[in-house]
mmCIF file of C-alpha atoms and ligand atoms in Angstrom:
data_model
loop_
_atom_site.group_PDB
_atom_site.id
_atom_site.type_symbol
_atom_site.label_atom_id
_atom_site.label_comp_id
_atom_site.label_asym_id
_atom_site.label_seq_id
_atom_site.Cartn_x
_atom_site.Cartn_y
_atom_site.Cartn_z
ATOM 1 C CA MET M 9 0.459 0.170 0.196
ATOM 2 C CA GLU M 10 2.704 2.300 1.622
ATOM 3 C CA LYS M 11 4.635 1.885 -2.314
ATOM 4 C CA LEU M 12 1.425 2.243 -4.335
ATOM 5 C CA ARG M 13 1.130 5.761 -2.309
ATOM 6 C CA GLN M 14 4.701 6.578 -2.989
ATOM 7 C CA PHE M 15 4.000 5.736 -6.850
ATOM 8 C CA GLU M 16 1.153 7.585 -6.771
ATOM 9 C CA LYS M 17 2.942 10.701 -5.357
ATOM 10 C CA ASP M 18 6.154 10.137 -7.551
ATOM 11 C CA SER M 19 4.103 10.410 -10.729
ATOM 12 C CA GLU M 20 2.159 12.881 -9.749
ATOM 13 C CA ILE M 21 5.846 14.799 -9.408
ATOM 14 C CA CYS M 22 7.103 13.907 -12.775
ATOM 15 C CA MET M 23 3.780 15.097 -14.341
ATOM 16 C CA TYR M 24 2.632 18.663 -12.439
ATOM 17 C CA TYR M 25 5.266 19.217 -9.913
ATOM 18 C CA GLU M 26 6.745 23.182 -10.644
ATOM 19 C CA CYS M 27 5.037 22.991 -13.883
ATOM 20 C CA GLU M 28 1.845 25.586 -12.997
ATOM 21 C CA PRO M 29 0.319 26.797 -16.032
ATOM 22 C CA GLU M 30 -0.343 29.804 -14.171
ATOM 23 C CA ARG M 31 3.274 30.606 -13.847
ATOM 24 C CA PHE M 32 3.400 30.649 -17.690
ATOM 25 C CA LEU M 33 0.457 31.998 -19.302
ATOM 26 C CA GLY M 34 -1.428 29.367 -18.597
ATOM 27 C CA ALA M 35 0.769 27.305 -20.819
ATOM 28 C CA VAL M 36 -0.203 23.202 -20.414
ATOM 29 C CA ILE M 37 3.275 22.610 -20.844
ATOM 30 C CA PRO M 38 6.069 25.212 -19.314
ATOM 31 C CA PRO M 39 7.809 26.775 -22.514
ATOM 32 C CA THR M 40 11.756 26.731 -23.213
ATOM 33 C CA PHE M 41 13.572 29.757 -21.857
ATOM 34 C CA GLY M 42 15.628 29.465 -25.368
ATOM 35 C CA ASN M 43 17.786 32.665 -23.828
ATOM 36 C CA SER M 44 21.094 32.531 -22.951
ATOM 37 C CA LEU M 45 21.098 35.627 -20.522
ATOM 38 C CA PHE M 46 19.603 37.879 -18.232
ATOM 39 C CA LEU M 47 19.027 40.963 -18.296
ATOM 40 C CA TYR M 48 19.153 43.347 -15.268
ATOM 41 C CA PRO M 49 17.657 47.382 -14.636
ATOM 42 C CA SER M 50 21.458 48.374 -12.547
ATOM 43 C CA LEU M 51 25.020 47.324 -11.829
ATOM 44 C CA GLU M 52 23.904 46.395 -8.213
ATOM 45 C CA GLU M 53 21.088 44.275 -8.812
ATOM 46 C CA LEU M 54 23.276 41.905 -11.565
ATOM 47 C CA GLY M 55 26.246 42.189 -8.818
ATOM 48 C CA ASN M 56 23.940 40.831 -6.342
ATOM 49 C CA ALA M 57 22.672 38.029 -9.064
ATOM 50 C CA VAL M 58 26.239 36.616 -9.563
ATOM 51 C CA LYS M 59 26.975 36.075 -5.947
ATOM 52 C CA ASP M 60 24.855 32.933 -6.051
ATOM 53 C CA GLU M 61 24.064 31.748 -9.281
ATOM 54 C CA THR M 62 21.485 28.862 -7.930
ATOM 55 C CA GLU M 63 19.295 31.469 -6.726
ATOM 56 C CA HIS M 64 19.027 34.108 -9.577
ATOM 57 C CA TYR M 65 18.786 34.001 -13.259
ATOM 58 C CA VAL M 66 22.069 34.992 -14.860
ATOM 59 C CA TYR M 67 23.959 32.817 -17.899
ATOM 60 C CA TRP M 68 22.401 29.733 -19.273
ATOM 61 C CA ARG M 69 25.476 27.673 -17.731
ATOM 62 C CA GLY M 70 24.302 28.323 -14.049
ATOM 63 C CA THR M 71 20.536 27.961 -14.157
ATOM 64 C CA ASN M 72 17.925 27.906 -16.180
ATOM 65 C CA PRO M 73 14.484 28.095 -15.946
ATOM 66 C CA THR M 74 13.362 25.135 -18.326
ATOM 67 C CA VAL M 75 15.974 22.901 -16.734
ATOM 68 C CA GLU M 76 15.650 23.570 -13.355
ATOM 69 C CA ILE M 77 11.821 22.285 -13.425
ATOM 70 C CA ALA M 78 13.627 19.449 -14.345
ATOM 71 C CA GLU M 79 15.848 19.373 -11.680
ATOM 72 C CA LYS M 80 13.379 19.929 -9.014
ATOM 73 C CA LYS M 81 11.777 17.568 -10.442
ATOM 74 C CA LEU M 82 14.521 14.990 -9.902
ATOM 75 C CA ALA M 83 15.490 15.831 -7.129
ATOM 76 C CA ALA M 84 12.181 15.433 -5.652
ATOM 77 C CA LEU M 85 11.760 12.113 -6.455
ATOM 78 C CA GLU M 86 14.991 11.180 -5.047
ATOM 79 C CA GLN M 87 14.084 12.340 -2.159
ATOM 80 C CA GLY M 88 17.275 15.156 -2.028
ATOM 81 C CA GLU M 89 17.754 18.334 -1.654
ATOM 82 C CA GLN M 90 19.483 19.473 -4.932
ATOM 83 C CA CYS M 91 19.883 18.344 -7.922
ATOM 84 C CA LYS M 92 21.827 20.160 -10.997
ATOM 85 C CA CYS M 93 21.300 18.917 -14.615
ATOM 86 C CA PHE M 94 24.442 17.617 -17.309
ATOM 87 C CA ALA M 95 25.069 17.221 -20.252
ATOM 88 C CA SER M 96 25.560 13.317 -20.202
ATOM 89 C CA GLY M 97 25.534 10.691 -17.709
ATOM 90 C CA MET M 98 28.953 10.617 -18.013
ATOM 91 C CA ALA M 99 29.230 14.769 -17.190
ATOM 92 C CA ALA M 100 27.293 13.757 -13.753
ATOM 93 C CA ILE M 101 29.859 11.538 -12.808
ATOM 94 C CA THR M 102 33.012 12.740 -13.561
ATOM 95 C CA ALA M 103 31.543 15.913 -11.361
ATOM 96 C CA ALA M 104 30.694 13.086 -8.837
ATOM 97 C CA LEU M 105 34.021 12.255 -8.330
ATOM 98 C CA PHE M 106 36.076 14.688 -9.262
ATOM 99 C CA TYR M 107 34.221 17.000 -6.427
ATOM 100 C CA SER M 108 35.116 13.786 -4.042
ATOM 101 C CA VAL M 109 38.647 13.682 -4.131
ATOM 102 C CA LYS M 110 42.101 15.480 -4.346
ATOM 103 C CA LYS M 111 45.871 14.480 -5.325
ATOM 104 C CA GLY M 112 46.288 11.849 -2.761
ATOM 105 C CA ASP M 113 43.036 10.008 -2.311
ATOM 106 C CA HIS M 114 41.612 6.365 -3.390
ATOM 107 C CA VAL M 115 38.535 5.788 -4.243
ATOM 108 C CA VAL M 116 36.402 2.031 -4.215
ATOM 109 C CA CYS M 117 34.718 0.811 -6.973
ATOM 110 C CA VAL M 118 32.099 -1.824 -6.837
ATOM 111 C CA SER M 119 32.738 -4.802 -9.311
ATOM 112 C CA HIS M 120 30.834 -4.053 -12.713
ATOM 113 C CA ILE M 121 29.642 -0.663 -13.272
ATOM 114 C CA TYR M 122 29.202 0.822 -15.983
ATOM 115 C CA LYS M 123 32.847 0.397 -18.002
ATOM 116 C CA SER M 124 33.225 4.779 -18.942
ATOM 117 C CA THR M 125 32.860 5.269 -15.142
ATOM 118 C CA VAL M 126 36.094 3.075 -14.775
ATOM 119 C CA ASP M 127 37.764 5.087 -17.406
ATOM 120 C CA ILE M 128 37.234 7.845 -15.497
ATOM 121 C CA LEU M 129 39.187 6.291 -12.839
ATOM 122 C CA LYS M 130 41.996 5.242 -14.640
ATOM 123 C CA TYR M 131 41.999 9.021 -15.840
ATOM 124 C CA LEU M 132 42.111 10.037 -12.090
ATOM 125 C CA GLN M 133 45.554 8.485 -12.055
ATOM 126 C CA LYS M 134 47.075 11.447 -14.054
ATOM 127 C CA PHE M 135 46.486 13.505 -11.098
ATOM 128 C CA GLY M 136 47.396 11.371 -7.934
ATOM 129 C CA VAL M 137 44.233 9.641 -7.316
ATOM 130 C CA GLU M 138 44.040 5.528 -7.314
ATOM 131 C CA TYR M 139 41.604 3.274 -7.256
ATOM 132 C CA THR M 140 40.583 -0.820 -6.613
ATOM 133 C CA VAL M 141 37.383 -2.194 -8.124
ATOM 134 C CA THR M 142 35.850 -5.083 -5.786
ATOM 135 C CA GLN M 143 36.052 -8.551 -7.129
ATOM 136 C CA SER M 144 32.356 -8.601 -5.217
ATOM 137 C CA THR M 145 29.356 -6.881 -4.478
ATOM 138 C CA SER M 146 29.657 -7.456 -0.691
ATOM 139 C CA PRO M 147 29.585 -4.572 1.800
ATOM 140 C CA GLU M 148 32.474 -7.075 3.783
ATOM 141 C CA GLU M 149 34.434 -7.633 0.139
ATOM 142 C CA ILE M 150 33.895 -3.507 -0.317
ATOM 143 C CA GLU M 151 34.724 -3.027 3.254
ATOM 144 C CA LYS M 152 37.795 -4.688 2.530
ATOM 145 C CA GLU M 153 39.357 -2.035 0.296
ATOM 146 C CA ILE M 154 39.035 0.745 2.349
ATOM 147 C CA GLN M 155 42.017 1.803 2.890
ATOM 148 C CA PRO M 156 43.522 4.886 5.415
ATOM 149 C CA ASN M 157 43.060 7.657 2.133
ATOM 150 C CA THR M 158 40.214 6.477 0.666
ATOM 151 C CA LYS M 159 37.554 8.993 -0.070
ATOM 152 C CA ALA M 160 34.691 7.560 -2.303
ATOM 153 C CA ILE M 161 32.644 4.509 -2.451
ATOM 154 C CA TYR M 162 31.180 4.491 -6.079
ATOM 155 C CA ILE M 163 27.993 1.889 -6.392
ATOM 156 C CA GLU M 164 25.978 0.968 -9.508
ATOM 157 C CA SER M 165 23.204 -1.339 -7.881
ATOM 158 C CA PRO M 166 22.258 -3.250 -9.800
ATOM 159 C CA THR M 167 25.526 -3.998 -11.596
ATOM 160 C CA ASP M 168 26.294 -3.971 -15.561
ATOM 161 C CA MET M 169 25.825 -7.285 -16.822
ATOM 162 C CA THR M 170 25.846 -9.403 -13.712
ATOM 163 C CA PHE M 171 22.868 -7.455 -12.656
ATOM 164 C CA LYS M 172 24.195 -7.829 -8.480
ATOM 165 C CA MET M 173 22.128 -5.680 -6.271
ATOM 166 C CA VAL M 174 24.685 -3.176 -3.715
ATOM 167 C CA ASP M 175 23.244 -3.288 -0.345
ATOM 168 C CA PHE M 176 22.674 1.086 0.283
ATOM 169 C CA GLU M 177 22.191 1.132 3.821
ATOM 170 C CA LYS M 178 24.822 -0.711 5.271
ATOM 171 C CA ILE M 179 27.838 0.849 2.338
ATOM 172 C CA ALA M 180 26.646 4.413 3.685
ATOM 173 C CA ALA M 181 27.023 3.275 7.372
ATOM 174 C CA LEU M 182 29.960 1.774 6.805
ATOM 175 C CA ALA M 183 31.275 5.040 5.308
ATOM 176 C CA LYS M 184 30.087 7.218 7.344
ATOM 177 C CA GLU M 185 31.852 6.340 10.306
ATOM 178 C CA ARG M 186 35.186 6.958 8.126
ATOM 179 C CA LYS M 187 33.856 9.862 6.677
ATOM 180 C CA ILE M 188 34.080 8.458 3.155
ATOM 181 C CA LYS M 189 31.591 9.743 0.280
ATOM 182 C CA THR M 190 29.470 7.580 -1.378
ATOM 183 C CA ILE M 191 27.481 7.551 -4.930
ATOM 184 C CA ALA M 192 25.335 5.515 -6.756
ATOM 185 C CA ASP M 193 24.389 5.534 -10.464
ATOM 186 C CA ASN M 194 20.715 4.908 -10.415
ATOM 187 C CA THR M 195 20.300 4.589 -13.924
ATOM 188 C CA TRP M 196 19.029 1.655 -13.993
ATOM 189 C CA ALA M 197 16.145 1.626 -11.805
ATOM 190 C CA THR M 198 15.093 4.710 -11.805
ATOM 191 C CA PRO M 199 13.833 7.067 -8.689
ATOM 192 C CA LEU M 200 10.907 5.737 -9.294
ATOM 193 C CA PHE M 201 11.946 1.798 -8.235
ATOM 194 C CA GLN M 202 15.266 2.850 -5.999
ATOM 195 C CA LYS M 203 15.475 5.947 -3.684
ATOM 196 C CA PRO M 204 19.671 5.258 -2.249
ATOM 197 C CA LEU M 205 19.665 8.912 -0.843
ATOM 198 C CA SER M 206 17.282 7.424 1.406
ATOM 199 C CA PHE M 207 19.287 4.651 2.676
ATOM 200 C CA GLY M 208 21.889 7.202 3.384
ATOM 201 C CA ILE M 209 24.122 7.508 -0.203
ATOM 202 C CA ASP M 210 25.576 10.866 -0.225
ATOM 203 C CA MET M 211 25.353 11.725 -4.070
ATOM 204 C CA VAL M 212 22.761 9.800 -6.680
ATOM 205 C CA VAL M 213 23.995 9.926 -10.265
ATOM 206 C CA HIS M 214 21.422 9.486 -13.363
ATOM 207 C CA SER M 215 21.918 8.760 -17.096
ATOM 208 C CA ALA M 216 19.531 10.536 -18.484
ATOM 209 C CA SER M 217 19.678 9.046 -21.881
ATOM 210 C CA LYS M 218 17.811 6.196 -20.903
ATOM 211 C CA TYR M 219 14.190 6.053 -18.763
ATOM 212 C CA LEU M 220 14.153 9.311 -17.568
ATOM 213 C CA GLY M 221 14.811 10.268 -21.304
ATOM 214 C CA GLY M 222 12.993 7.224 -22.842
ATOM 215 C CA HIS M 223 13.032 8.373 -26.556
ATOM 216 C CA SER M 224 15.972 7.334 -27.857
ATOM 217 C CA ASP M 225 16.239 11.171 -28.755
ATOM 218 C CA LEU M 226 17.877 12.995 -25.507
ATOM 219 C CA VAL M 227 21.828 12.795 -23.878
ATOM 220 C CA GLY M 228 22.097 14.223 -20.436
ATOM 221 C CA GLY M 229 22.744 13.338 -16.682
ATOM 222 C CA ALA M 230 21.550 14.280 -13.840
ATOM 223 C CA LEU M 231 23.516 14.877 -9.818
ATOM 224 C CA ILE M 232 21.292 14.220 -6.800
ATOM 225 C CA THR M 233 22.277 15.493 -3.614
ATOM 226 C CA SER M 234 22.732 17.817 -0.368
ATOM 227 C CA SER M 235 22.533 21.480 -0.354
ATOM 228 C CA HIS M 236 25.504 21.508 1.469
ATOM 229 C CA ILE M 237 27.145 18.993 -1.112
ATOM 230 C CA MET M 238 25.608 21.242 -4.175
ATOM 231 C CA LYS M 239 26.808 24.242 -2.911
ATOM 232 C CA LYS M 240 30.137 23.531 -3.248
ATOM 233 C CA LEU M 241 29.935 21.306 -6.605
ATOM 234 C CA PHE M 242 27.252 23.840 -7.894
ATOM 235 C CA LYS M 243 30.708 26.541 -8.367
ATOM 236 C CA LYS M 244 33.216 24.127 -9.332
ATOM 237 C CA GLU M 245 32.817 21.176 -11.134
ATOM 238 C CA PHE M 246 28.914 22.558 -12.724
ATOM 239 C CA LEU M 247 29.704 25.656 -13.236
ATOM 240 C CA LEU M 248 33.509 25.816 -14.037
ATOM 241 C CA PHE M 249 33.695 22.341 -15.657
ATOM 242 C CA GLY M 250 30.644 23.664 -18.186
ATOM 243 C CA GLY M 251 28.879 19.977 -18.965
ATOM 244 C CA ILE M 252 25.485 21.223 -18.567
ATOM 245 C CA MET M 253 22.372 19.963 -19.513
ATOM 246 C CA GLY M 254 20.721 22.998 -22.463
ATOM 247 C CA PRO M 255 16.959 24.298 -22.369
ATOM 248 C CA TYR M 256 16.022 22.341 -25.699
ATOM 249 C CA GLU M 257 17.481 18.874 -23.919
ATOM 250 C CA ALA M 258 15.629 19.429 -20.440
ATOM 251 C CA SER M 259 12.039 19.763 -22.489
ATOM 252 C CA LEU M 260 12.773 16.732 -24.177
ATOM 253 C CA LEU M 261 13.775 14.884 -20.644
ATOM 254 C CA LEU M 262 10.228 16.723 -19.467
ATOM 255 C CA ARG M 263 8.460 15.211 -21.612
ATOM 256 C CA GLY M 264 10.005 11.638 -21.101
ATOM 257 C CA LEU M 265 9.172 12.663 -17.019
ATOM 258 C CA ARG M 266 5.201 12.793 -17.888
ATOM 259 C CA THR M 267 4.976 9.348 -18.904
ATOM 260 C CA LEU M 268 7.920 7.611 -16.783
ATOM 261 C CA PRO M 269 5.669 6.188 -14.447
ATOM 262 C CA MET M 270 3.476 4.957 -16.977
ATOM 263 C CA ARG M 271 6.419 3.640 -19.077
ATOM 264 C CA MET M 272 8.721 1.861 -16.131
ATOM 265 C CA LYS M 273 5.441 0.335 -15.278
ATOM 266 C CA ALA M 274 5.449 -1.397 -19.119
ATOM 267 C CA HIS M 275 9.468 -2.074 -18.829
ATOM 268 C CA GLU M 276 8.225 -3.859 -15.761
ATOM 269 C CA GLU M 277 5.656 -5.957 -16.686
ATOM 270 C CA ASN M 278 7.440 -7.179 -20.345
ATOM 271 C CA ALA M 279 10.771 -7.776 -19.462
ATOM 272 C CA ILE M 280 9.433 -10.267 -15.611
ATOM 273 C CA LYS M 281 7.295 -12.139 -18.148
ATOM 274 C CA ILE M 282 10.517 -12.618 -20.764
ATOM 275 C CA ALA M 283 13.328 -12.843 -17.765
ATOM 276 C CA LYS M 284 10.510 -15.936 -16.973
ATOM 277 C CA PHE M 285 11.063 -17.548 -21.234
ATOM 278 C CA LEU M 286 14.099 -17.437 -20.934
ATOM 279 C CA GLU M 287 14.668 -19.030 -17.298
ATOM 280 C CA GLY M 288 12.321 -22.207 -18.648
ATOM 281 C CA HIS M 289 14.389 -22.384 -21.963
ATOM 282 C CA PRO M 290 16.650 -25.494 -21.976
ATOM 283 C CA LYS M 291 19.444 -23.432 -24.340
ATOM 284 C CA VAL M 292 19.868 -20.780 -21.434
ATOM 285 C CA ALA M 293 22.253 -21.387 -18.282
ATOM 286 C CA ARG M 294 21.007 -18.135 -16.609
ATOM 287 C CA VAL M 295 19.485 -15.264 -16.319
ATOM 288 C CA ASN M 296 20.540 -11.997 -15.155
ATOM 289 C CA TYR M 297 17.614 -9.961 -13.882
ATOM 290 C CA PRO M 298 16.673 -8.974 -9.861
ATOM 291 C CA GLY M 299 13.119 -9.018 -11.257
ATOM 292 C CA HIS M 300 13.448 -12.892 -10.932
ATOM 293 C CA PRO M 301 12.648 -15.116 -8.268
ATOM 294 C CA SER M 302 16.441 -17.247 -9.077
ATOM 295 C CA SER M 303 18.248 -13.826 -8.462
ATOM 296 C CA GLU M 304 20.318 -14.629 -5.375
ATOM 297 C CA ASP M 305 19.585 -11.028 -3.684
ATOM 298 C CA GLN M 306 16.506 -11.622 -2.671
ATOM 299 C CA GLU M 307 16.963 -9.598 0.926
ATOM 300 C CA ILE M 308 18.213 -6.427 -0.665
ATOM 301 C CA ILE M 309 15.677 -6.921 -3.494
ATOM 302 C CA LYS M 310 12.697 -6.569 -0.526
ATOM 303 C CA LYS M 311 14.558 -3.488 0.949
ATOM 304 C CA GLN M 312 15.548 -1.624 -1.360
ATOM 305 C CA LEU M 313 14.050 -1.816 -4.433
ATOM 306 C CA LEU M 314 10.292 -0.521 -6.029
ATOM 307 C CA GLY M 315 10.060 -1.902 -8.887
ATOM 308 C CA PHE M 316 11.788 -3.784 -12.033
ATOM 309 C CA SER M 317 13.228 -1.923 -15.191
ATOM 310 C CA GLY M 318 13.174 -3.744 -18.305
ATOM 311 C CA LEU M 319 17.241 -4.199 -18.712
ATOM 312 C CA LEU M 320 18.438 -7.878 -17.993
ATOM 313 C CA ALA M 321 20.519 -10.377 -19.562
ATOM 314 C CA PHE M 322 20.946 -14.043 -20.238
ATOM 315 C CA GLU M 323 24.000 -16.404 -20.976
ATOM 316 C CA LEU M 324 23.666 -18.508 -23.464
ATOM 317 C CA LYS M 325 24.936 -22.775 -22.587
ATOM 318 C CA ASP M 326 27.063 -22.491 -26.170
ATOM 319 C CA ALA M 327 29.010 -18.990 -24.366
ATOM 320 C CA SER M 328 31.059 -19.752 -28.298
ATOM 321 C CA PHE M 329 30.816 -15.809 -30.701
ATOM 322 C CA LYS M 330 29.129 -18.288 -33.043
ATOM 323 C CA ALA M 331 26.046 -18.727 -31.118
ATOM 324 C CA VAL M 332 26.125 -15.407 -29.546
ATOM 325 C CA LYS M 333 26.266 -13.656 -33.047
ATOM 326 C CA ALA M 334 23.301 -16.322 -34.261
ATOM 327 C CA VAL M 335 20.671 -15.034 -31.629
ATOM 328 C CA ILE M 336 21.361 -11.306 -32.190
ATOM 329 C CA ASN M 337 21.562 -11.604 -35.914
ATOM 330 C CA ASN M 338 18.578 -13.276 -36.312
ATOM 331 C CA LEU M 339 16.539 -11.372 -34.042
ATOM 332 C CA LYS M 340 13.983 -9.408 -36.284
ATOM 333 C CA ILE M 341 12.712 -7.041 -33.768
ATOM 334 C CA PHE M 342 14.968 -6.273 -31.016
ATOM 335 C CA LYS M 343 17.656 -4.049 -32.585
ATOM 336 C CA ILE M 344 20.916 -4.090 -32.368
ATOM 337 C CA GLY M 345 22.669 -1.405 -30.684
ATOM 338 C CA VAL M 346 24.084 0.264 -28.067
ATOM 339 C CA SER M 347 22.304 2.179 -24.831
ATOM 340 C CA TRP M 348 19.210 1.423 -23.416
ATOM 341 C CA GLY M 349 15.751 2.095 -21.562
ATOM 342 C CA SER M 350 13.533 3.686 -24.390
ATOM 343 C CA PHE M 351 10.566 2.429 -26.154
ATOM 344 C CA GLU M 352 12.304 0.522 -28.372
ATOM 345 C CA SER M 353 13.583 -3.216 -27.919
ATOM 346 C CA LEU M 354 17.539 -3.363 -27.937
ATOM 347 C CA VAL M 355 20.088 -6.400 -27.926
ATOM 348 C CA MET M 356 24.066 -6.478 -27.637
ATOM 349 C CA SER M 357 26.764 -8.451 -26.203
ATOM 350 C CA PRO M 358 29.383 -7.347 -24.828
ATOM 351 C CA ASN M 359 31.539 -9.917 -26.379
ATOM 352 C CA TYR M 360 32.539 -9.226 -30.141
ATOM 353 C CA GLY M 361 34.562 -11.957 -30.798
ATOM 354 C CA TYR M 362 37.918 -9.862 -30.435
ATOM 355 C CA ASN M 363 37.453 -9.496 -26.748
ATOM 356 C CA THR M 364 37.837 -12.864 -24.987
ATOM 357 C CA ALA M 365 40.610 -11.897 -22.674
ATOM 358 C CA ASP M 366 38.770 -8.798 -21.718
ATOM 359 C CA LEU M 367 35.767 -10.652 -20.447
ATOM 360 C CA LYS M 368 37.470 -13.521 -18.644
ATOM 361 C CA LYS M 369 39.482 -10.796 -16.900
ATOM 362 C CA GLU M 370 35.855 -9.285 -16.009
ATOM 363 C CA GLN M 371 34.319 -12.177 -15.387
ATOM 364 C CA ILE M 372 31.737 -11.938 -17.589
ATOM 365 C CA SER M 373 30.395 -14.801 -19.729
ATOM 366 C CA GLU M 374 31.530 -15.114 -23.010
ATOM 367 C CA GLY M 375 28.286 -15.885 -23.724
ATOM 368 C CA LEU M 376 25.996 -13.264 -22.321
ATOM 369 C CA ILE M 377 23.704 -11.227 -24.251
ATOM 370 C CA ARG M 378 21.961 -8.673 -22.650
ATOM 371 C CA LEU M 379 18.436 -7.522 -23.749
ATOM 372 C CA SER M 380 16.716 -3.734 -22.940
ATOM 373 C CA ILE M 381 12.306 -5.026 -23.232
ATOM 374 C CA GLY M 382 10.534 -2.087 -24.797
ATOM 375 C CA LEU M 383 7.562 -1.408 -25.064
ATOM 376 C CA GLU M 384 6.156 -3.488 -27.605
ATOM 377 C CA SER M 385 3.968 -6.632 -27.287
ATOM 378 C CA THR M 386 5.427 -9.300 -24.819
ATOM 379 C CA ASP M 387 3.941 -12.469 -27.351
ATOM 380 C CA ASP M 388 5.629 -10.599 -30.033
ATOM 381 C CA LEU M 389 9.279 -10.288 -28.234
ATOM 382 C CA ILE M 390 9.034 -13.595 -26.774
ATOM 383 C CA ARG M 391 7.978 -14.781 -30.268
ATOM 384 C CA ASP M 392 11.077 -13.453 -31.813
ATOM 385 C CA LEU M 393 13.520 -14.608 -29.198
ATOM 386 C CA GLU M 394 11.964 -18.418 -29.663
ATOM 387 C CA GLN M 395 12.962 -18.471 -33.827
ATOM 388 C CA SER M 396 16.177 -16.669 -32.707
ATOM 389 C CA LEU M 397 17.464 -19.449 -30.460
ATOM 390 C CA GLU M 398 15.875 -21.709 -32.658
ATOM 391 C CA ARG M 399 18.807 -21.159 -34.862
ATOM 392 C CA ILE M 400 21.905 -22.774 -32.216
HETATM 393 N N1 PLP F 509 25.600 4.719 -16.592
HETATM 394 C C1 PLP F 509 25.154 3.325 -16.543
HETATM 395 C C2 PLP F 509 24.782 2.929 -16.006
HETATM 396 C C3 PLP F 509 25.217 3.747 -18.250
HETATM 397 O O1 PLP F 509 24.500 2.445 -18.662
HETATM 398 C C4 PLP F 509 25.531 5.078 -19.204
HETATM 399 C C5 PLP F 509 25.630 5.209 -20.617
HETATM 400 O O2 PLP F 509 25.323 3.793 -20.639
HETATM 401 C C6 PLP F 509 26.367 5.602 -17.842
HETATM 402 C C7 PLP F 509 25.779 6.161 -16.984
HETATM 403 C C8 PLP F 509 26.668 6.938 -19.176
HETATM 404 O O3 PLP F 509 25.457 8.278 -19.558
HETATM 405 P P1 PLP F 509 25.193 8.820 -20.804
HETATM 406 O O4 PLP F 509 26.184 8.271 -22.013
HETATM 407 O O5 PLP F 509 24.258 9.722 -20.658
HETATM 408 O O6 PLP F 509 26.582 9.513 -20.924
#
C-alpha cells in the first residue's frame, strides 16, 4: 500500500510538480527558455545576482528556468535537496568523482560498473588519485578494500551485465563512520524504483539518456545530493567544468518524465515475462535480472527496490561467439545497438569476438546477451527470441 502511494505521489511529481500553468501564461507545459542570458536593471542588481547563481538567473551555464524544472522534479523524486542536470550521464559522474577526491586520495569502486566510469577512475590516476575495483558486491568485500586515504565509494546497483544488487544501507553506514563519500548510479532503477539517498548514500547520478528521456532522442545526466554538497559542487564541477544540460534537452527530459511512471510499469511487466521465458529455455544457462525469483539478492531487493526496470541479461549454454552472434543477428524485433531504456527493444553482447581475454578478466560470460525490453507486445518479443534461439 505504502509502495503504491509512493508511486502515485511520484507520478504526480513527474507530470505536474513545478509546472503550474499560472506561472507560464496558462501554458499546459512550461515554455523552453532559449535565452542565453538574463538582463538586470542596474549593475548593483546584476552584482547581487552573480554572487549566487543558484538563486538567480544570470547565464544559461548556471541556472536556466526550463532546466531548473527538471532539476526540481528529479530532486523531489530522489528525495534529495538539490539536483543539477548535466550534458550527459558521464558529465554528472565526472562531476561527482572530481568533487569527492583530490591528489593522494583513493576510490573504492564496486565490481561490474559501467565501463566508462572505470575509465574515468583510470584517467584520475594522472592527477594522483588511485582506485580499487572490488571482487564482489558484498559489503564485507567492499570494506576490505578501504584504505586510510579512501575518500569515495562508487556503486552501481544493480551492477552492469551481472545485475547484482548492492546494499546501500550497509555501505553508507560503513562509509559514514570513516567520513567517506558514497556515490550511486541509479540509472537502471530510475528514482521511481530505487531511492539511494533514503538509505544514506551521499550523491546519486543518472544517465537521463535512458529511461528518464525514454525516446532515444536525448543525451543528458543528473546529480542529486544535499544542499551542503551542491553549494560547493555547483561553483566548481558544474559551473566551471561547464558540462551542463541545455533547455532544449531539458524540455525533452520533461516530456520523458511525464510518461515515466507508465512506461516503467510496462517495461517491468514485459521484462518479468521475458525473464521467465528465458529461465525456462533449454539453451539458456542463466538469467541475470533482479526481477526474476532466481536472483540471489532477494533480501536487498525487498529492502531496496520498489520495482524492476526492463534491462536484463542472459547467458547461453553454448557460450561461443558463433552462438552469440547467431542469436543476436537473427532477432527481428530486437534492434542491435548500444544504450537502453527507451521504447524500442534492443539487444547487444559485450562479446564482440575480439575481446574474450577482457571478458575473462572481468568475469563476464562469453555467452552473455543483454536485452533492453521495450514497449512492444510481450508475446511478439518472446516469439522473436524463441525463433532466434532455435538457430543454435
Ligand atoms: N551509467 C550507466 C549505468 C550507463 O549505462 C551509462 C551509459 O550507457 C552511463 C551511466 C553514461 O551515461 P551517458 O551515456 O548519458 O553519458
